[in-house]
Coordinates of C-alpha atoms in Angstrom, one line a residue:
M87 CA 59.0 243.1 -6.3
A88 CA 62.4 241.5 -6.3
I89 CA 65.6 243.0 -7.8
R90 CA 68.4 241.2 -9.9
Q91 CA 70.9 241.3 -6.9
D92 CA 71.0 238.0 -5.2
T93 CA 72.9 235.8 -2.7
I94 CA 74.3 232.6 -3.9
I95 CA 75.4 229.7 -1.6
A96 CA 77.5 226.5 -2.4
I97 CA 77.3 223.9 0.1
R98 CA 78.6 220.3 0.7
K99 CA 78.4 217.7 3.3
N100 CA 81.5 217.1 5.3
V101 CA 81.2 213.6 6.7
G102 CA 84.8 212.8 6.9
G103 CA 85.9 214.7 9.8
S104 CA 85.4 213.5 13.5
E105 CA 84.1 216.8 14.5
K106 CA 80.8 217.8 13.2
V107 CA 81.0 221.4 12.6
L108 CA 79.3 224.0 10.2
R109 CA 82.2 226.1 8.5
I110 CA 80.7 229.3 6.8
A111 CA 83.0 231.2 4.6
N112 CA 82.6 234.1 2.2
V113 CA 84.0 235.1 -1.0
N114 CA 84.3 238.7 0.4
D115 CA 87.3 238.9 2.7
K116 CA 85.4 241.5 4.7
Y117 CA 83.5 238.6 6.3
Q118 CA 85.7 236.2 8.3
L119 CA 85.3 232.4 8.4
C120 CA 82.6 231.4 11.0
T121 CA 82.4 227.9 12.6
Y122 CA 79.4 226.5 14.6
P123 CA 78.6 223.1 16.0
A124 CA 76.4 220.9 13.6
D125 CA 73.7 221.2 16.3
P126 CA 70.1 222.3 15.3
E127 CA 69.2 223.0 18.8
Q128 CA 72.0 225.5 19.5
E129 CA 71.0 229.0 20.7
I130 CA 72.3 231.9 18.8
D131 CA 74.5 234.4 20.6
L132 CA 72.4 237.6 20.2
K133 CA 74.8 239.7 22.2
N134 CA 77.7 238.8 19.9
H135 CA 76.5 239.6 16.4
R136 CA 78.2 237.5 13.5
W137 CA 77.4 237.5 9.9
G138 CA 77.2 233.7 10.1
H139 CA 74.4 233.9 12.3
Y140 CA 71.9 234.4 9.5
F141 CA 72.9 230.8 8.1
I142 CA 72.2 229.4 11.5
C143 CA 68.7 230.8 11.4
G144 CA 68.0 229.0 8.1
Y145 CA 69.8 225.8 9.6
K146 CA 67.8 225.9 12.8
G147 CA 64.5 226.9 10.9
Y148 CA 65.0 224.0 8.4
H149 CA 65.2 221.3 11.0
E150 CA 62.5 222.6 12.9
Y151 CA 60.0 222.8 9.9
A152 CA 61.3 219.5 8.5
K153 CA 60.4 217.6 11.9
T154 CA 56.9 219.1 11.6
K155 CA 56.3 217.7 8.2
G156 CA 57.5 214.2 9.3
V157 CA 60.8 214.5 7.4
N158 CA 63.7 212.2 9.0
V159 CA 66.4 214.7 9.3
G160 CA 68.9 212.0 10.6
E161 CA 71.9 212.7 12.7
P162 CA 73.6 216.1 12.4
V163 CA 76.5 216.1 10.0
G164 CA 79.2 218.6 9.1
L165 CA 78.5 221.2 6.4
D166 CA 81.0 223.5 4.3
I167 CA 79.4 226.8 3.2
L168 CA 80.7 229.3 0.7
V169 CA 78.7 232.5 0.3
D170 CA 78.6 235.2 -2.3
G171 CA 76.1 238.0 -2.9
T172 CA 75.6 241.3 -4.5
V173 CA 72.7 242.8 -2.2
P174 CA 74.2 245.7 -0.4
T175 CA 74.2 245.0 3.3
G176 CA 72.1 247.2 5.6
S177 CA 70.5 249.2 2.8
G178 CA 66.8 248.3 3.2
L179 CA 67.0 245.9 0.2
S180 CA 66.5 242.8 2.5
S181 CA 69.9 241.4 2.4
S182 CA 69.2 239.5 5.6
A183 CA 66.3 238.0 4.1
A184 CA 68.2 237.0 0.9
F185 CA 70.8 235.3 3.0
V186 CA 68.2 233.5 5.2
C187 CA 66.3 232.3 2.3
S188 CA 69.2 231.2 0.3
S189 CA 70.7 229.4 3.3
T190 CA 67.4 227.6 3.9
I191 CA 67.1 226.5 0.2
A192 CA 70.7 225.2 0.2
I193 CA 70.2 223.2 3.2
M194 CA 67.2 221.7 1.7
A195 CA 69.4 221.0 -1.4
A196 CA 72.2 219.3 0.8
F197 CA 69.7 217.1 2.4
D198 CA 67.7 216.4 -1.0
V199 CA 64.4 217.7 0.6
N200 CA 62.0 220.1 -1.2
F201 CA 58.9 222.0 0.0
P202 CA 56.4 224.3 -1.9
K203 CA 57.3 227.9 -2.4
K204 CA 54.5 229.0 -0.1
E205 CA 55.7 226.9 2.7
I206 CA 59.4 228.0 2.2
A207 CA 58.2 231.7 2.4
Q208 CA 56.6 230.9 5.6
L209 CA 59.4 228.8 7.0
T210 CA 62.1 231.6 6.2
C211 CA 60.0 234.3 8.0
E212 CA 60.1 232.2 11.1
C213 CA 63.8 231.4 10.6
E214 CA 64.8 235.0 10.8
R215 CA 63.2 235.5 14.1
H216 CA 66.0 233.3 15.6
I217 CA 68.3 236.4 15.1
G218 CA 65.9 238.4 17.3
T219 CA 64.1 240.5 14.6
Q220 CA 60.3 240.2 14.6
S221 CA 60.0 239.8 10.9
G222 CA 56.6 240.0 9.3
G223 CA 57.5 237.8 6.2
M224 CA 57.0 240.3 3.3
D225 CA 60.8 240.2 2.5
Q226 CA 61.1 236.4 2.5
A227 CA 57.8 236.0 0.6
I228 CA 58.9 238.1 -2.4
S229 CA 62.5 236.7 -2.2
V230 CA 61.1 233.3 -2.8
M231 CA 57.9 234.0 -4.8
A232 CA 58.9 236.8 -7.3
K233 CA 58.7 236.4 -11.0
T234 CA 60.3 238.2 -13.7
G235 CA 58.1 241.1 -15.2
F236 CA 55.8 240.9 -12.1
A237 CA 55.1 242.7 -8.8
E238 CA 53.6 240.4 -6.3
L239 CA 50.6 241.5 -4.1
I240 CA 51.4 239.5 -0.8
D241 CA 48.8 238.4 1.6
F242 CA 49.2 236.4 4.7
N243 CA 47.0 233.8 6.8
P244 CA 47.6 231.9 4.6
I245 CA 50.5 233.4 2.6
R246 CA 49.8 233.9 -1.0
A247 CA 51.1 236.0 -3.8
T248 CA 48.8 237.5 -6.6
D249 CA 50.6 238.5 -9.9
V250 CA 50.7 242.1 -10.7
Q251 CA 52.2 242.5 -14.4
L252 CA 54.4 245.5 -14.8
P253 CA 54.1 247.8 -17.7
A254 CA 56.4 246.8 -20.6
G255 CA 59.3 249.2 -20.8
G256 CA 58.7 250.4 -17.3
T257 CA 61.8 251.4 -15.3
F258 CA 62.2 251.4 -11.6
V259 CA 65.1 253.3 -10.0
I260 CA 66.5 252.0 -6.6
A261 CA 69.0 254.5 -5.1
H262 CA 71.3 253.4 -2.5
S263 CA 72.3 256.3 -0.2
L264 CA 75.2 254.4 1.3
A265 CA 74.1 254.6 4.8
E266 CA 73.7 251.3 6.5
S267 CA 71.6 250.1 9.1
Q268 CA 72.3 246.6 10.6
K269 CA 68.6 245.6 11.8
A270 CA 69.7 242.8 13.9
V271 CA 72.2 245.0 15.7
T272 CA 69.7 248.0 16.3
A273 CA 66.6 245.9 16.6
A274 CA 65.5 247.1 20.0
T275 CA 65.5 250.8 19.0
N276 CA 64.5 250.5 15.3
Y277 CA 63.1 247.4 13.6
N278 CA 61.6 245.7 16.4
N279 CA 60.6 249.0 18.1
R280 CA 58.4 249.6 15.0
V281 CA 56.8 246.2 15.3
V282 CA 56.0 246.8 19.0
E283 CA 54.5 250.3 18.3
C284 CA 52.3 248.8 15.4
R285 CA 51.1 245.8 17.9
L286 CA 50.3 248.5 20.8
A287 CA 48.6 250.8 18.2
A288 CA 46.5 248.0 17.1
V289 CA 45.5 246.8 20.5
V290 CA 44.6 250.4 21.6
L291 CA 42.5 251.0 18.4
G292 CA 40.7 247.6 19.2
I293 CA 39.7 248.9 22.8
K294 CA 38.8 252.5 21.5
L295 CA 36.6 250.9 18.9
G296 CA 34.7 248.6 21.2
M297 CA 36.7 245.5 22.1
K298 CA 37.2 244.5 25.6
P299 CA 40.7 245.0 26.8
Q300 CA 41.5 241.3 27.4
E301 CA 39.9 240.5 24.0
A302 CA 42.0 243.0 22.3
I303 CA 45.2 242.0 24.0
S304 CA 44.7 238.1 23.5
K305 CA 43.3 238.5 19.7
V306 CA 44.9 241.5 18.2
K307 CA 48.4 241.1 16.7
T308 CA 48.6 243.4 13.8
L309 CA 46.8 246.4 12.4
S310 CA 45.2 244.2 10.0
D311 CA 43.2 242.5 12.7
V312 CA 41.2 245.9 13.6
E313 CA 41.2 247.2 10.0
G314 CA 37.6 245.9 9.7
L315 CA 36.7 248.0 12.8
C316 CA 38.5 251.0 11.5
L317 CA 36.6 250.8 8.1
S318 CA 33.3 250.4 9.9
F319 CA 34.1 253.6 11.8
A320 CA 35.1 255.5 8.5
S321 CA 32.0 254.2 6.9
N322 CA 29.8 255.4 9.6
H323 CA 31.4 259.0 9.0
G324 CA 31.0 258.8 5.2
S325 CA 34.6 257.7 4.4
S326 CA 36.3 254.4 3.3
D327 CA 39.6 255.5 4.9
P328 CA 40.7 253.5 8.1
V329 CA 43.1 256.5 8.7
L330 CA 40.0 258.4 10.0
A331 CA 39.8 256.1 13.0
V332 CA 43.5 256.7 13.8
K333 CA 42.9 260.4 13.8
E334 CA 40.1 260.0 16.1
Y335 CA 41.3 257.6 18.6
L336 CA 45.1 257.8 18.7
K337 CA 46.8 261.1 19.7
E338 CA 49.8 262.4 17.5
D339 CA 51.9 262.9 20.6
P340 CA 54.1 260.0 21.5
Y341 CA 52.4 257.7 24.3
T342 CA 54.1 256.8 27.5
A343 CA 54.1 253.1 28.7
E344 CA 52.0 254.5 31.6
E345 CA 49.4 255.9 29.2
I346 CA 49.0 252.6 27.2
E347 CA 48.8 250.5 30.4
K348 CA 46.0 252.8 31.6
I349 CA 44.1 251.9 28.5
T350 CA 44.8 248.3 28.5
G351 CA 44.7 247.6 32.2
E352 CA 47.8 245.5 31.8
N353 CA 51.6 246.2 32.0
L354 CA 53.1 246.4 28.5
A355 CA 55.3 243.2 29.0
S356 CA 52.2 241.2 29.6
V357 CA 50.4 242.9 26.6
L358 CA 53.3 241.8 24.3
G359 CA 53.5 238.3 25.7
N360 CA 56.7 238.7 27.5
S361 CA 58.6 237.9 24.4
P362 CA 62.4 238.5 24.7
S363 CA 62.7 240.6 21.8
S364 CA 59.8 242.8 22.9
L365 CA 61.1 243.1 26.3
D366 CA 64.4 244.6 24.9
V367 CA 62.3 247.2 23.1
L368 CA 60.4 248.1 26.3
K369 CA 63.8 248.5 28.2
A370 CA 65.1 250.9 25.4
A371 CA 62.0 252.9 24.5
K372 CA 60.9 255.9 26.5
H373 CA 57.7 256.5 24.3
F374 CA 55.7 255.1 21.5
K375 CA 54.5 256.7 18.3
L376 CA 51.2 254.9 17.9
H377 CA 49.4 257.4 15.7
Q378 CA 52.3 257.6 13.2
R379 CA 52.6 253.8 12.9
A380 CA 49.1 253.1 12.4
A381 CA 48.6 255.9 9.9
H382 CA 51.5 254.9 7.9
V383 CA 50.7 251.2 7.8
Y384 CA 47.0 252.0 6.4
S385 CA 48.1 254.9 4.1
E386 CA 50.8 252.5 2.7
A387 CA 48.4 249.5 2.2
K388 CA 46.0 251.9 0.4
R389 CA 49.0 252.9 -1.9
V390 CA 49.8 249.4 -2.6
Y391 CA 46.2 248.7 -3.9
A392 CA 46.3 252.0 -5.8
F393 CA 49.6 250.8 -7.5
K394 CA 47.9 247.5 -8.5
D395 CA 45.0 249.3 -9.8
T396 CA 47.2 251.7 -11.9
V397 CA 49.4 249.3 -13.4
S398 CA 46.4 246.9 -14.3
S399 CA 44.5 249.7 -16.1
N400 CA 46.8 249.9 -19.1
F401 CA 46.8 253.5 -18.9
R402 CA 50.1 255.4 -19.8
W403 CA 51.6 256.5 -16.6
V404 CA 55.0 257.7 -15.1
I405 CA 56.1 258.1 -11.5
I406 CA 58.7 260.5 -10.7
S407 CA 60.0 260.2 -7.3
F408 CA 62.9 262.1 -5.4
A409 CA 63.9 262.8 -1.9
P410 CA 63.9 266.6 -1.0
P411 CA 66.8 267.9 1.2
A412 CA 64.5 267.7 4.3
G413 CA 64.0 264.1 3.8
G414 CA 60.8 262.1 2.8
V415 CA 59.6 261.2 -0.7
M416 CA 57.8 263.5 -3.2
V417 CA 55.9 261.5 -5.9
L418 CA 54.4 263.0 -9.2
H419 CA 51.8 260.9 -11.1
V420 CA 51.2 261.8 -14.7

């Protein structure tokens, strides 16, 4: 679901100057003016992170997508951009997705172009990958497709959202610990590391559940791709929980690269398609928590559907959630 905090962008074409540049300013003095060439083909300097990079993600992504749709983007023009926002940065509330989505929509408005929400959701997901994070698309999808009074059940391939009406008078408390994690800066050790671990867990599960290694490497991209195999395994053992296959085939101790390569018959760089962001993860990682990632993804997915069923049932319910001193979350259902 989306929250009320937002990112707002004012934009105008600047066709008077001889130099075609993108000037990106912020209402908050914390963020200094950023300037970039008005060039959709420019590469983002990932080694020197600047807040304006997120606008360039939207700028590049818009031009790439517009061309695939046959839109005449014309010659590049200068743009003046002013950004304001109330989403806490680095808090886990998708401030980067909010920025990229609003940037993309602002650029569309500047060039008098519009795309359906589903296409914008997919487009903005791909936009953010320009900054080096392997985004899955959930944050962008809800930023674009949210509705007041509803949560959205997001599915992919193709992207779609199912309305889940929230109970009247229901209250959701989002607490900010004030700790920040800049995911683009720490991607190789945090955000992208988890994406790589999920991909490797899916490939290993596929092989353990009967796929040939090369088939798993070429076809399996996410844990969703092997969920059917996990469910079949669970069904054969009197269960409907895909985590049963995780417990059977993925050890709880972290895997080394050598252990995974022995299972796949390929070096990890090749398994991951030699993508630059994945290679950065491999340089930084000493081990991979495959069991923990797969178990978390499948159990979280189960809780999502349980939540949908609960709020759709019209029963009186309350959820009390708090973080104990040792970390983690405790949830009480009444």
